[in-house]
PDB file of C-alpha atoms and ligand atoms in Angstrom:
ATOM      1  CA  MET A   1      38.558 -41.285  73.962  1.00 90.00           C
ATOM      2  CA  ASP A   2      41.860 -40.856  72.153  1.00 97.00           C
ATOM      3  CA  LEU A   3      44.191 -42.213  74.832  1.00 98.00           C
ATOM      4  CA  VAL A   4      47.368 -40.950  73.211  1.00 98.00           C
ATOM      5  CA  LYS A   5      46.028 -37.378  72.985  1.00 98.00           C
ATOM      6  CA  GLU A   6      44.743 -37.504  76.564  1.00 98.00           C
ATOM      7  CA  ILE A   7      48.099 -38.771  77.818  1.00 98.00           C
ATOM      8  CA  GLN A   8      49.920 -35.941  76.034  1.00 98.00           C
ATOM      9  CA  LYS A   9      47.475 -33.400  77.493  1.00 98.00           C
ATOM     10  CA  LEU A  10      47.778 -34.695  81.054  1.00 98.00           C
ATOM     11  CA  LYS A  11      51.543 -34.927  80.747  1.00 98.00           C
ATOM     12  CA  LYS A  12      51.764 -31.186  79.931  1.00 97.00           C
ATOM     13  CA  GLU A  13      49.303 -30.215  82.673  1.00 97.00           C
ATOM     14  CA  LYS A  14      51.277 -32.164  85.270  1.00 96.00           C
ATOM     15  CA  ASN A  15      54.739 -31.243  84.018  1.00 96.00           C
ATOM     16  CA  ALA A  16      55.527 -34.957  83.764  1.00 98.00           C
ATOM     17  CA  ILE A  17      58.081 -36.924  81.771  1.00 98.00           C
ATOM     18  CA  ILE A  18      57.432 -40.432  80.438  1.00 98.00           C
ATOM     19  CA  LEU A  19      60.371 -42.855  80.358  1.00 98.00           C
ATOM     20  CA  ALA A  20      60.151 -46.262  78.711  1.00 98.00           C
ATOM     21  CA  HIS A  21      62.503 -49.221  78.506  1.00 98.00           C
ATOM     22  CA  TYR A  22      63.163 -50.879  75.128  1.00 98.00           C
ATOM     23  CA  TYR A  23      61.246 -53.972  76.307  1.00 98.00           C
ATOM     24  CA  GLN A  24      57.992 -52.010  76.589  1.00 98.00           C
ATOM     25  CA  ARG A  25      55.169 -52.451  74.098  1.00 98.00           C
ATOM     26  CA  PRO A  26      55.604 -50.411  70.857  1.00 98.00           C
ATOM     27  CA  GLU A  27      52.695 -48.061  71.676  1.00 98.00           C
ATOM     28  CA  ILE A  28      54.273 -47.286  75.061  1.00 98.00           C
ATOM     29  CA  GLN A  29      57.656 -46.584  73.461  1.00 98.00           C
ATOM     30  CA  GLU A  30      55.883 -44.258  71.012  1.00 98.00           C
ATOM     31  CA  ILE A  31      54.286 -42.060  73.713  1.00 98.00           C
ATOM     32  CA  ALA A  32      57.484 -41.878  75.804  1.00 98.00           C
ATOM     33  CA  ASP A  33      59.688 -38.795  75.913  1.00 98.00           C
ATOM     34  CA  PHE A  34      62.748 -41.010  76.241  1.00 98.00           C
ATOM     35  CA  VAL A  35      63.251 -44.687  75.447  1.00 98.00           C
ATOM     36  CA  GLY A  36      66.453 -46.388  76.508  1.00 97.00           C
ATOM     37  CA  ASP A  37      68.434 -49.006  78.339  1.00 96.00           C
ATOM     38  CA  SER A  38      68.575 -49.086  82.139  1.00 95.00           C
ATOM     39  CA  TYR A  39      71.612 -46.813  82.412  1.00 92.00           C
ATOM     40  CA  TYR A  40      70.310 -44.150  80.028  1.00 95.00           C
ATOM     41  CA  LEU A  41      66.904 -44.066  81.714  1.00 96.00           C
ATOM     42  CA  SER A  42      68.494 -43.823  85.145  1.00 93.00           C
ATOM     43  CA  LYS A  43      70.546 -40.853  83.973  1.00 93.00           C
ATOM     44  CA  ILE A  44      67.552 -39.098  82.403  1.00 97.00           C
ATOM     45  CA  GLY A  45      65.460 -39.680  85.538  1.00 97.00           C
ATOM     46  CA  LYS A  46      68.232 -38.195  87.683  1.00 94.00           C
ATOM     47  CA  ASP A  47      68.888 -35.139  85.509  1.00 96.00           C
ATOM     48  CA  CYS A  48      65.417 -34.199  84.231  1.00 98.00           C
ATOM     49  CA  ASP A  49      63.676 -31.017  85.467  1.00 97.00           C
ATOM     50  CA  GLU A  50      60.148 -32.461  85.462  1.00 98.00           C
ATOM     51  CA  GLN A  51      58.683 -33.053  88.912  1.00 97.00           C
ATOM     52  CA  THR A  52      56.788 -36.201  87.931  1.00 98.00           C
ATOM     53  CA  ILE A  53      58.364 -39.247  86.283  1.00 98.00           C
ATOM     54  CA  VAL A  54      56.101 -41.889  84.780  1.00 98.00           C
ATOM     55  CA  PHE A  55      58.358 -44.934  84.560  1.00 98.00           C
ATOM     56  CA  CYS A  56      57.193 -47.489  82.012  1.00 98.00           C
ATOM     57  CA  GLY A  57      59.347 -50.413  83.004  1.00 98.00           C
ATOM     58  CA  VAL A  58      59.588 -52.591  86.092  1.00 98.00           C
ATOM     59  CA  LYS A  59      59.676 -51.745  89.795  1.00 98.00           C
ATOM     60  CA  PHE A  60      63.440 -51.642  90.342  1.00 98.00           C
ATOM     61  CA  MET A  61      63.733 -49.012  87.582  1.00 98.00           C
ATOM     62  CA  ALA A  62      61.077 -46.746  89.107  1.00 98.00           C
ATOM     63  CA  GLU A  63      62.587 -47.264  92.569  1.00 97.00           C
ATOM     64  CA  SER A  64      66.041 -46.347  91.272  1.00 97.00           C
ATOM     65  CA  ALA A  65      64.610 -43.071  89.918  1.00 97.00           C
ATOM     66  CA  LYS A  66      63.019 -42.349  93.315  1.00 97.00           C
ATOM     67  CA  ILE A  67      66.257 -43.194  95.164  1.00 97.00           C
ATOM     68  CA  LEU A  68      68.157 -40.694  93.011  1.00 96.00           C
ATOM     69  CA  SER A  69      65.438 -37.991  93.075  1.00 96.00           C
ATOM     70  CA  PRO A  70      63.455 -38.260  96.322  1.00 97.00           C
ATOM     71  CA  GLN A  71      61.892 -34.836  95.734  1.00 97.00           C
ATOM     72  CA  LYS A  72      60.220 -36.042  92.517  1.00 98.00           C
ATOM     73  CA  THR A  73      56.994 -38.018  92.239  1.00 98.00           C
ATOM     74  CA  VAL A  74      57.794 -41.340  90.553  1.00 98.00           C
ATOM     75  CA  LEU A  75      54.895 -43.353  89.153  1.00 98.00           C
ATOM     76  CA  LEU A  76      54.889 -46.999  88.046  1.00 98.00           C
ATOM     77  CA  PRO A  77      51.804 -47.380  85.806  1.00 98.00           C
ATOM     78  CA  ALA A  78      51.578 -51.191  86.220  1.00 98.00           C
ATOM     79  CA  TYR A  79      51.776 -51.632  89.991  1.00 97.00           C
ATOM     80  CA  ASP A  80      52.730 -55.336  89.826  1.00 98.00           C
ATOM     81  CA  ALA A  81      55.443 -55.092  87.159  1.00 98.00           C
ATOM     82  CA  GLY A  82      58.353 -56.622  89.064  1.00 98.00           C
ATOM     83  CA  CYS A  83      61.560 -58.363  88.066  1.00 98.00           C
ATOM     84  CA  PRO A  84      61.878 -61.981  89.247  1.00 98.00           C
ATOM     85  CA  MET A  85      65.655 -61.761  89.039  1.00 98.00           C
ATOM     86  CA  ALA A  86      65.755 -58.721  91.356  1.00 98.00           C
ATOM     87  CA  ASP A  87      63.864 -60.770  93.952  1.00 98.00           C
ATOM     88  CA  MET A  88      66.449 -63.578  93.829  1.00 98.00           C
ATOM     89  CA  ALA A  89      68.728 -61.745  96.286  1.00 98.00           C
ATOM     90  CA  VAL A  90      67.722 -60.530  99.755  1.00 98.00           C
ATOM     91  CA  SER A  91      69.896 -58.158 101.781  1.00 98.00           C
ATOM     92  CA  GLU A  92      70.249 -60.458 104.832  1.00 98.00           C
ATOM     93  CA  ASP A  93      71.780 -63.213 102.678  1.00 98.00           C
ATOM     94  CA  VAL A  94      74.050 -60.718 100.943  1.00 98.00           C
ATOM     95  CA  LEU A  95      75.387 -59.574 104.315  1.00 98.00           C
ATOM     96  CA  LYS A  96      75.966 -63.193 105.359  1.00 98.00           C
ATOM     97  CA  LEU A  97      78.060 -63.745 102.220  1.00 98.00           C
ATOM     98  CA  LYS A  98      79.984 -60.546 102.933  1.00 98.00           C
ATOM     99  CA  LYS A  99      80.920 -61.949 106.355  1.00 98.00           C
ATOM    100  CA  GLU A 100      82.529 -64.917 104.591  1.00 98.00           C
ATOM    101  CA  HIS A 101      84.461 -62.525 102.318  1.00 98.00           C
ATOM    102  CA  PRO A 102      85.226 -59.467 104.444  1.00 98.00           C
ATOM    103  CA  ASN A 103      87.668 -57.962 101.940  1.00 97.00           C
ATOM    104  CA  ALA A 104      85.257 -58.122  99.029  1.00 98.00           C
ATOM    105  CA  LYS A 105      83.256 -55.145  97.758  1.00 98.00           C
ATOM    106  CA  ILE A 106      79.615 -55.746  96.886  1.00 98.00           C
ATOM    107  CA  VAL A 107      78.500 -54.765  93.391  1.00 98.00           C
ATOM    108  CA  CYS A 108      74.843 -55.143  92.547  1.00 98.00           C
ATOM    109  CA  TYR A 109      73.212 -55.098  89.152  1.00 98.00           C
ATOM    110  CA  ILE A 110      70.608 -52.328  89.010  1.00 97.00           C
ATOM    111  CA  ASN A 111      68.083 -55.195  88.677  1.00 98.00           C
ATOM    112  CA  SER A 112      67.978 -55.582  92.450  1.00 98.00           C
ATOM    113  CA  THR A 113      65.798 -54.443  95.338  1.00 98.00           C
ATOM    114  CA  THR A 114      66.354 -51.142  97.132  1.00 98.00           C
ATOM    115  CA  GLU A 115      67.408 -53.083 100.262  1.00 98.00           C
ATOM    116  CA  VAL A 116      70.118 -54.915  98.308  1.00 98.00           C
ATOM    117  CA  LYS A 117      71.300 -51.641  96.750  1.00 98.00           C
ATOM    118  CA  ALA A 118      71.519 -50.240 100.277  1.00 98.00           C
ATOM    119  CA  VAL A 119      73.968 -52.937 101.410  1.00 98.00           C
ATOM    120  CA  SER A 120      76.030 -52.739  98.198  1.00 98.00           C
ATOM    121  CA  ASP A 121      79.086 -50.605  97.580  1.00 98.00           C
ATOM    122  CA  VAL A 122      78.280 -49.850  93.951  1.00 98.00           C
ATOM    123  CA  CYS A 123      75.499 -50.517  91.504  1.00 98.00           C
ATOM    124  CA  CYS A 124      75.923 -51.222  87.775  1.00 98.00           C
ATOM    125  CA  THR A 125      73.916 -51.824  84.620  1.00 97.00           C
ATOM    126  CA  SER A 126      74.703 -54.146  81.725  1.00 97.00           C
ATOM    127  CA  SER A 127      76.264 -51.279  79.761  1.00 96.00           C
ATOM    128  CA  ASN A 128      78.696 -50.101  82.446  1.00 96.00           C
ATOM    129  CA  ALA A 129      79.313 -53.279  84.486  1.00 97.00           C
ATOM    130  CA  VAL A 130      82.749 -54.047  83.010  1.00 97.00           C
ATOM    131  CA  LYS A 131      83.915 -50.463  83.522  1.00 97.00           C
ATOM    132  CA  ILE A 132      82.637 -50.419  87.114  1.00 97.00           C
ATOM    133  CA  ILE A 133      84.448 -53.645  88.003  1.00 97.00           C
ATOM    134  CA  GLN A 134      87.637 -52.392  86.352  1.00 96.00           C
ATOM    135  CA  ASN A 135      87.441 -49.072  88.210  1.00 95.00           C
ATOM    136  CA  ILE A 136      86.361 -50.268  91.637  1.00 96.00           C
ATOM    137  CA  ASP A 137      89.048 -50.175  94.286  1.00 95.00           C
ATOM    138  CA  ALA A 138      88.966 -53.912  95.195  1.00 97.00           C
ATOM    139  CA  ASP A 139      90.413 -57.182  93.893  1.00 97.00           C
ATOM    140  CA  GLU A 140      87.596 -59.324  95.225  1.00 98.00           C
ATOM    141  CA  ILE A 141      83.982 -58.629  94.305  1.00 98.00           C
ATOM    142  CA  ILE A 142      80.677 -60.132  95.398  1.00 98.00           C
ATOM    143  CA  PHE A 143      78.429 -59.712  92.365  1.00 98.00           C
ATOM    144  CA  LEU A 144      74.667 -60.133  92.413  1.00 98.00           C
ATOM    145  CA  PRO A 145      72.049 -61.165  91.564  1.00 98.00           C
ATOM    146  CA  ASP A 146      72.783 -62.187  87.935  1.00 98.00           C
ATOM    147  CA  LYS A 147      75.262 -65.049  87.591  1.00 98.00           C
ATOM    148  CA  ASN A 148      75.275 -64.649  83.819  1.00 98.00           C
ATOM    149  CA  LEU A 149      76.207 -60.970  83.752  1.00 98.00           C
ATOM    150  CA  GLY A 150      78.654 -61.786  86.562  1.00 98.00           C
ATOM    151  CA  SER A 151      80.405 -64.530  84.617  1.00 98.00           C
ATOM    152  CA  TYR A 152      80.479 -62.314  81.518  1.00 98.00           C
ATOM    153  CA  ILE A 153      82.254 -59.581  83.532  1.00 98.00           C
ATOM    154  CA  GLN A 154      84.660 -62.170  84.981  1.00 98.00           C
ATOM    155  CA  GLU A 155      85.653 -63.142  81.426  1.00 98.00           C
ATOM    156  CA  GLN A 156      86.326 -59.473  80.552  1.00 98.00           C
ATOM    157  CA  VAL A 157      88.165 -58.665  83.791  1.00 98.00           C
ATOM    158  CA  PRO A 158      90.054 -61.891  84.676  1.00 98.00           C
ATOM    159  CA  GLU A 159      92.415 -60.101  87.065  1.00 98.00           C
ATOM    160  CA  LYS A 160      89.633 -59.625  89.630  1.00 98.00           C
ATOM    161  CA  LYS A 161      88.080 -62.400  91.699  1.00 98.00           C
ATOM    162  CA  MET A 162      84.311 -62.472  91.290  1.00 98.00           C
ATOM    163  CA  ILE A 163      82.102 -64.253  93.815  1.00 98.00           C
ATOM    164  CA  LEU A 164      78.842 -64.818  91.987  1.00 98.00           C
ATOM    165  CA  TRP A 165      75.279 -65.020  93.253  1.00 98.00           C
ATOM    166  CA  SER A 166      73.090 -67.644  91.607  1.00 98.00           C
ATOM    167  CA  GLY A 167      70.300 -65.437  90.220  1.00 98.00           C
ATOM    168  CA  TYR A 168      69.286 -65.299  86.575  1.00 98.00           C
ATOM    169  CA  CYS A 169      66.736 -63.746  84.238  1.00 98.00           C
ATOM    170  CA  ILE A 170      63.875 -66.146  83.546  1.00 98.00           C
ATOM    171  CA  THR A 171      63.279 -64.474  80.172  1.00 98.00           C
ATOM    172  CA  HIS A 172      66.808 -64.679  78.780  1.00 98.00           C
ATOM    173  CA  ARG A 173      67.179 -68.232  80.092  1.00 98.00           C
ATOM    174  CA  ARG A 174      64.676 -69.304  77.432  1.00 97.00           C
ATOM    175  CA  ILE A 175      67.144 -68.482  74.652  1.00 98.00           C
ATOM    176  CA  SER A 176      68.807 -71.778  73.804  1.00 97.00           C
ATOM    177  CA  LEU A 177      72.002 -72.633  71.964  1.00 97.00           C
ATOM    178  CA  GLU A 178      70.148 -75.217  69.816  1.00 96.00           C
ATOM    179  CA  GLU A 179      67.728 -72.566  68.591  1.00 95.00           C
ATOM    180  CA  ILE A 180      70.576 -70.252  67.639  1.00 97.00           C
ATOM    181  CA  LYS A 181      72.492 -73.001  65.853  1.00 97.00           C
ATOM    182  CA  LYS A 182      69.364 -73.897  63.900  1.00 96.00           C
ATOM    183  CA  ALA A 183      68.909 -70.268  62.829  1.00 96.00           C
ATOM    184  CA  LYS A 184      72.603 -69.995  61.883  1.00 96.00           C
ATOM    185  CA  ASP A 185      72.274 -73.096  59.666  1.00 96.00           C
ATOM    186  CA  SER A 186      69.221 -71.817  57.832  1.00 95.00           C
ATOM    187  CA  ILE A 187      69.930 -68.073  57.453  1.00 97.00           C
ATOM    188  CA  GLU A 188      72.920 -66.930  55.451  1.00 96.00           C
ATOM    189  CA  ASP A 189      75.471 -64.603  57.049  1.00 97.00           C
ATOM    190  CA  LEU A 190      73.483 -64.332  60.275  1.00 98.00           C
ATOM    191  CA  ILE A 191      74.953 -62.084  62.976  1.00 98.00           C
ATOM    192  CA  ILE A 192      74.155 -63.119  66.549  1.00 98.00           C
ATOM    193  CA  LEU A 193      73.623 -60.332  69.081  1.00 98.00           C
ATOM    194  CA  ALA A 194      73.116 -61.307  72.718  1.00 98.00           C
ATOM    195  CA  HIS A 195      72.383 -59.627  76.021  1.00 98.00           C
ATOM    196  CA  PRO A 196      74.817 -60.504  78.861  1.00 98.00           C
ATOM    197  CA  GLU A 197      71.866 -61.921  80.824  1.00 98.00           C
ATOM    198  CA  CYS A 198      71.962 -64.870  78.377  1.00 98.00           C
ATOM    199  CA  GLU A 199      73.577 -68.151  79.429  1.00 98.00           C
ATOM    200  CA  LYS A 200      77.326 -68.535  78.745  1.00 98.00           C
ATOM    201  CA  GLU A 201      76.894 -70.970  75.841  1.00 98.00           C
ATOM    202  CA  VAL A 202      74.674 -68.419  74.091  1.00 98.00           C
ATOM    203  CA  ARG A 203      77.069 -65.542  74.764  1.00 98.00           C
ATOM    204  CA  ASP A 204      79.968 -67.645  73.487  1.00 98.00           C
ATOM    205  CA  ILE A 205      78.382 -68.157  70.080  1.00 98.00           C
ATOM    206  CA  ALA A 206      77.364 -64.487  69.768  1.00 98.00           C
ATOM    207  CA  ASP A 207      79.175 -62.023  67.511  1.00 98.00           C
ATOM    208  CA  PHE A 208      78.431 -59.233  69.976  1.00 98.00           C
ATOM    209  CA  VAL A 209      77.300 -59.083  73.610  1.00 98.00           C
ATOM    210  CA  GLY A 210      75.839 -55.876  75.025  1.00 98.00           C
ATOM    211  CA  SER A 211      72.991 -53.989  76.681  1.00 97.00           C
ATOM    212  CA  THR A 212      69.780 -53.292  74.791  1.00 97.00           C
ATOM    213  CA  LEU A 213      71.054 -49.915  73.571  1.00 97.00           C
ATOM    214  CA  GLU A 214      74.429 -51.392  72.620  1.00 97.00           C
ATOM    215  CA  ILE A 215      72.690 -54.125  70.605  1.00 98.00           C
ATOM    216  CA  ILE A 216      70.641 -51.474  68.767  1.00 98.00           C
ATOM    217  CA  ASN A 217      73.743 -49.379  68.074  1.00 98.00           C
ATOM    218  CA  TYR A 218      75.713 -52.411  66.870  1.00 98.00           C
ATOM    219  CA  ALA A 219      73.025 -53.530  64.410  1.00 98.00           C
ATOM    220  CA  THR A 220      72.488 -49.967  63.199  1.00 98.00           C
ATOM    221  CA  SER A 221      76.132 -49.296  62.423  1.00 98.00           C
ATOM    222  CA  SER A 222      76.781 -52.749  60.921  1.00 98.00           C
ATOM    223  CA  GLU A 223      76.966 -53.275  57.151  1.00 98.00           C
ATOM    224  CA  LYS A 224      75.391 -56.712  57.555  1.00 98.00           C
ATOM    225  CA  THR A 225      71.722 -57.393  56.879  1.00 98.00           C
ATOM    226  CA  ASN A 226      70.602 -60.365  58.961  1.00 98.00           C
ATOM    227  CA  PHE A 227      70.613 -60.350  62.753  1.00 98.00           C
ATOM    228  CA  LEU A 228      69.401 -62.768  65.380  1.00 98.00           C
ATOM    229  CA  ILE A 229      68.404 -60.790  68.460  1.00 98.00           C
ATOM    230  CA  GLY A 230      69.221 -62.597  71.685  1.00 98.00           C
ATOM    231  CA  THR A 231      67.125 -60.542  74.044  1.00 98.00           C
ATOM    232  CA  GLU A 232      63.520 -59.555  74.807  1.00 98.00           C
ATOM    233  CA  GLU A 233      61.451 -58.891  71.685  1.00 98.00           C
ATOM    234  CA  GLY A 234      60.386 -55.324  72.616  1.00 98.00           C
ATOM    235  CA  ILE A 235      63.755 -54.133  71.296  1.00 98.00           C
ATOM    236  CA  LEU A 236      62.607 -55.014  67.745  1.00 98.00           C
ATOM    237  CA  HIS A 237      60.472 -51.863  67.638  1.00 98.00           C
ATOM    238  CA  GLU A 238      63.492 -49.530  67.794  1.00 98.00           C
ATOM    239  CA  LEU A 239      65.659 -51.843  65.675  1.00 98.00           C
ATOM    240  CA  LYS A 240      63.141 -51.857  62.824  1.00 98.00           C
ATOM    241  CA  LYS A 241      62.532 -48.107  63.086  1.00 98.00           C
ATOM    242  CA  ARG A 242      66.230 -47.373  62.750  1.00 98.00           C
ATOM    243  CA  ASN A 243      66.920 -50.107  60.187  1.00 98.00           C
ATOM    244  CA  PRO A 244      63.953 -50.547  57.845  1.00 98.00           C
ATOM    245  CA  ASN A 245      66.044 -52.449  55.295  1.00 98.00           C
ATOM    246  CA  LYS A 246      67.628 -54.967  57.654  1.00 98.00           C
ATOM    247  CA  LYS A 247      66.187 -58.282  58.791  1.00 98.00           C
ATOM    248  CA  PHE A 248      65.804 -59.210  62.440  1.00 98.00           C
ATOM    249  CA  TYR A 249      65.164 -62.727  63.650  1.00 98.00           C
ATOM    250  CA  THR A 250      64.316 -63.870  67.158  1.00 97.00           C
ATOM    251  CA  PRO A 251      64.849 -67.175  68.967  1.00 94.00           C
ATOM    252  CA  ARG A 252      61.570 -69.102  69.425  1.00 90.00           C
ATOM    253  CA  GLY A 253      59.836 -66.480  67.280  1.00 90.00           C
ATOM    254  CA  GLY A 254      60.333 -63.974  70.100  1.00 93.00           C
ATOM    255  CA  ILE A 255      60.864 -64.153  73.849  1.00 96.00           C
ATOM    256  CA  MET A 256      58.787 -61.943  76.072  1.00 98.00           C
ATOM    257  CA  CYS A 257      59.215 -60.600  79.615  1.00 98.00           C
ATOM    258  CA  VAL A 258      55.670 -60.721  80.990  1.00 98.00           C
ATOM    259  CA  ASN A 259      56.464 -58.055  83.555  1.00 98.00           C
ATOM    260  CA  MET A 260      57.739 -55.595  80.981  1.00 98.00           C
ATOM    261  CA  LYS A 261      54.588 -56.178  78.952  1.00 98.00           C
ATOM    262  CA  LYS A 262      52.184 -55.401  81.816  1.00 98.00           C
ATOM    263  CA  THR A 263      52.085 -51.669  81.057  1.00 98.00           C
ATOM    264  CA  VAL A 264      49.382 -50.706  78.553  1.00 98.00           C
ATOM    265  CA  LEU A 265      48.225 -47.238  77.446  1.00 98.00           C
ATOM    266  CA  ILE A 266      45.291 -47.045  79.866  1.00 98.00           C
ATOM    267  CA  ASP A 267      47.739 -47.602  82.759  1.00 98.00           C
ATOM    268  CA  VAL A 268      49.819 -44.621  81.655  1.00 98.00           C
ATOM    269  CA  TYR A 269      46.667 -42.512  81.364  1.00 98.00           C
ATOM    270  CA  ASN A 270      45.509 -43.577  84.845  1.00 98.00           C
ATOM    271  CA  ALA A 271      48.979 -43.009  86.270  1.00 98.00           C
ATOM    272  CA  LEU A 272      48.892 -39.382  85.124  1.00 98.00           C
ATOM    273  CA  LEU A 273      45.240 -38.809  86.015  1.00 98.00           C
ATOM    274  CA  LYS A 274      45.300 -40.376  89.477  1.00 98.00           C
ATOM    275  CA  ASN A 275      48.981 -40.115  90.390  1.00 97.00           C
ATOM    276  CA  GLN A 276      49.272 -43.881  90.565  1.00 98.00           C
ATOM    277  CA  HIS A 277      51.165 -45.967  91.541  1.00 98.00           C
ATOM    278  CA  GLU A 278      53.470 -43.760  93.488  1.00 98.00           C
ATOM    279  CA  ILE A 279      56.815 -45.211  94.545  1.00 98.00           C
ATOM    280  CA  HIS A 280      57.765 -44.757  98.191  1.00 98.00           C
ATOM    281  CA  VAL A 281      61.102 -45.766  99.651  1.00 98.00           C
ATOM    282  CA  ASN A 282      62.053 -45.854 103.328  1.00 98.00           C
ATOM    283  CA  GLU A 283      64.354 -42.842 103.842  1.00 98.00           C
ATOM    284  CA  ASP A 284      67.062 -44.654 105.864  1.00 98.00           C
ATOM    285  CA  ILE A 285      67.364 -47.323 103.183  1.00 98.00           C
ATOM    286  CA  ARG A 286      67.118 -44.782 100.372  1.00 98.00           C
ATOM    287  CA  VAL A 287      70.085 -42.775 101.628  1.00 98.00           C
ATOM    288  CA  LYS A 288      72.282 -45.894 101.575  1.00 98.00           C
ATOM    289  CA  ALA A 289      70.984 -47.072  98.194  1.00 98.00           C
ATOM    290  CA  TYR A 290      71.602 -43.541  96.837  1.00 97.00           C
ATOM    291  CA  GLU A 291      75.319 -43.937  97.583  1.00 98.00           C
ATOM    292  CA  SER A 292      75.642 -47.094  95.492  1.00 98.00           C
ATOM    293  CA  LEU A 293      73.658 -45.641  92.584  1.00 97.00           C
ATOM    294  CA  MET A 294      75.583 -42.346  92.631  1.00 96.00           C
ATOM    295  CA  LYS A 295      78.881 -44.245  92.722  1.00 97.00           C
ATOM    296  CA  MET A 296      77.721 -46.057  89.582  1.00 95.00           C
ATOM    297  CA  HIS A 297      77.151 -42.726  87.846  1.00 91.00           C
ATOM    298  CA  ILE A 298      80.633 -41.577  88.900  1.00 92.00           C
ATOM    299  CA  LEU A 299      82.612 -44.813  88.237  1.00 91.00           C
ATOM    300  CA  GLY A 300      80.716 -45.592  85.040  1.00 84.00           C
ATOM    301  CA  ARG A 301      81.415 -42.272  83.352  1.00 78.00           C
TER     302      ARG A 301
HETATM  303  P1  13P B   1      69.432 -53.046  79.720  1.00 94.39           P
HETATM  304  O1  13P B   1      68.423 -52.253  78.960  1.00 94.39           O
HETATM  305  O2  13P B   1      70.215 -52.150  80.604  1.00 94.39           O
HETATM  306  O3  13P B   1      70.277 -53.841  78.793  1.00 94.39           O
HETATM  307  O4  13P B   1      68.639 -54.019  80.700  1.00 94.39           O
HETATM  308  C1  13P B   1      68.030 -55.209  80.338  1.00 94.39           C
HETATM  309  C2  13P B   1      67.049 -55.704  81.307  1.00 94.39           C
HETATM  310  O5  13P B   1      66.881 -56.874  81.503  1.00 94.39           O
HETATM  311  C3  13P B   1      66.212 -54.797  82.010  1.00 94.39           C
HETATM  312  O6  13P B   1      65.373 -55.530  82.825  1.00 94.39           O
HETATM  313 FE1  SF4 B   2      63.824 -58.922  84.955  1.00 94.39          FE
HETATM  314 FE2  SF4 B   2      64.636 -60.384  82.872  1.00 94.39          FE
HETATM  315 FE3  SF4 B   2      62.301 -59.102  82.751  1.00 94.39          FE
HETATM  316 FE4  SF4 B   2      64.609 -57.717  82.695  1.00 94.39          FE
HETATM  317  S1  SF4 B   2      63.877 -59.168  81.159  1.00 94.39           S
HETATM  318  S2  SF4 B   2      62.781 -57.259  83.897  1.00 94.39           S
HETATM  319  S3  SF4 B   2      65.887 -58.979  84.043  1.00 94.39           S
HETATM  320  S4  SF4 B   2      62.849 -60.766  84.153  1.00 94.39           S
END
């Protein structure tokens, strides 16, 4: 069976759209209708006309699409593709922290559970986080779950007081300063591009810090040739496609998010064939989480 052809056929029959994050396997990115960073995919999921969304990414992404479009069927092909960082904050603890800081607004990274989104004032992604914090009507902000993105925002917006959660991405944590220094010493004119989920010492040595899409855009518009990519290796697929004559290096020969790599072609085929694995969100929680996601789309514009 030609899986790619079968997926295309089923997709038409079911009036479905396939969305894939840049960390997905190359063959998954190739069959997707849209590939992007978290913000772009969230926007496409919200605005698309298709009734079925096959979300090739991790659970919080598919849940965010369902929160924004409850009338659509949202499918997560790899049922156990989660995000360990999203699970580092639970809503009860967030509310406890809020009690200690009653004047603070809660801003959650989109990499969080639906319950945490429901108790947050606004959501953000790595590409709009700085703008959201600048635009939010509060001087004190509880930011969660990523302490690294949080401290990056604090550096960009020093006038606001950020109270940071202690979560982190287990994938980006593997990118070390030593590795980057070693690469810088051995490769001439090497440009360092890092995701804000990286540790501070890595961000500090980087020439540019941004979301996956921003990293791709930066490398593509740059006149330089050699880049060290401080994020998950799936992004190399798009980088190489857009820049066949440039050279991309990775720390440790590539760092991989095991959850993002769980989706394989047969899962996408089965998702379309059997309507699996459908995302369901409790309606009371969804309505509250919808507010924080919609505010992100308004404040982040
Ligand atoms: P972005 O694509 O928004 O940069 O997100 C990175 C990420 O870690 C998604 O899990
Ligand atoms: Fe979560 Fe990090 Fe994987 Fe993104 S790369 S899904 S933040 S563990």
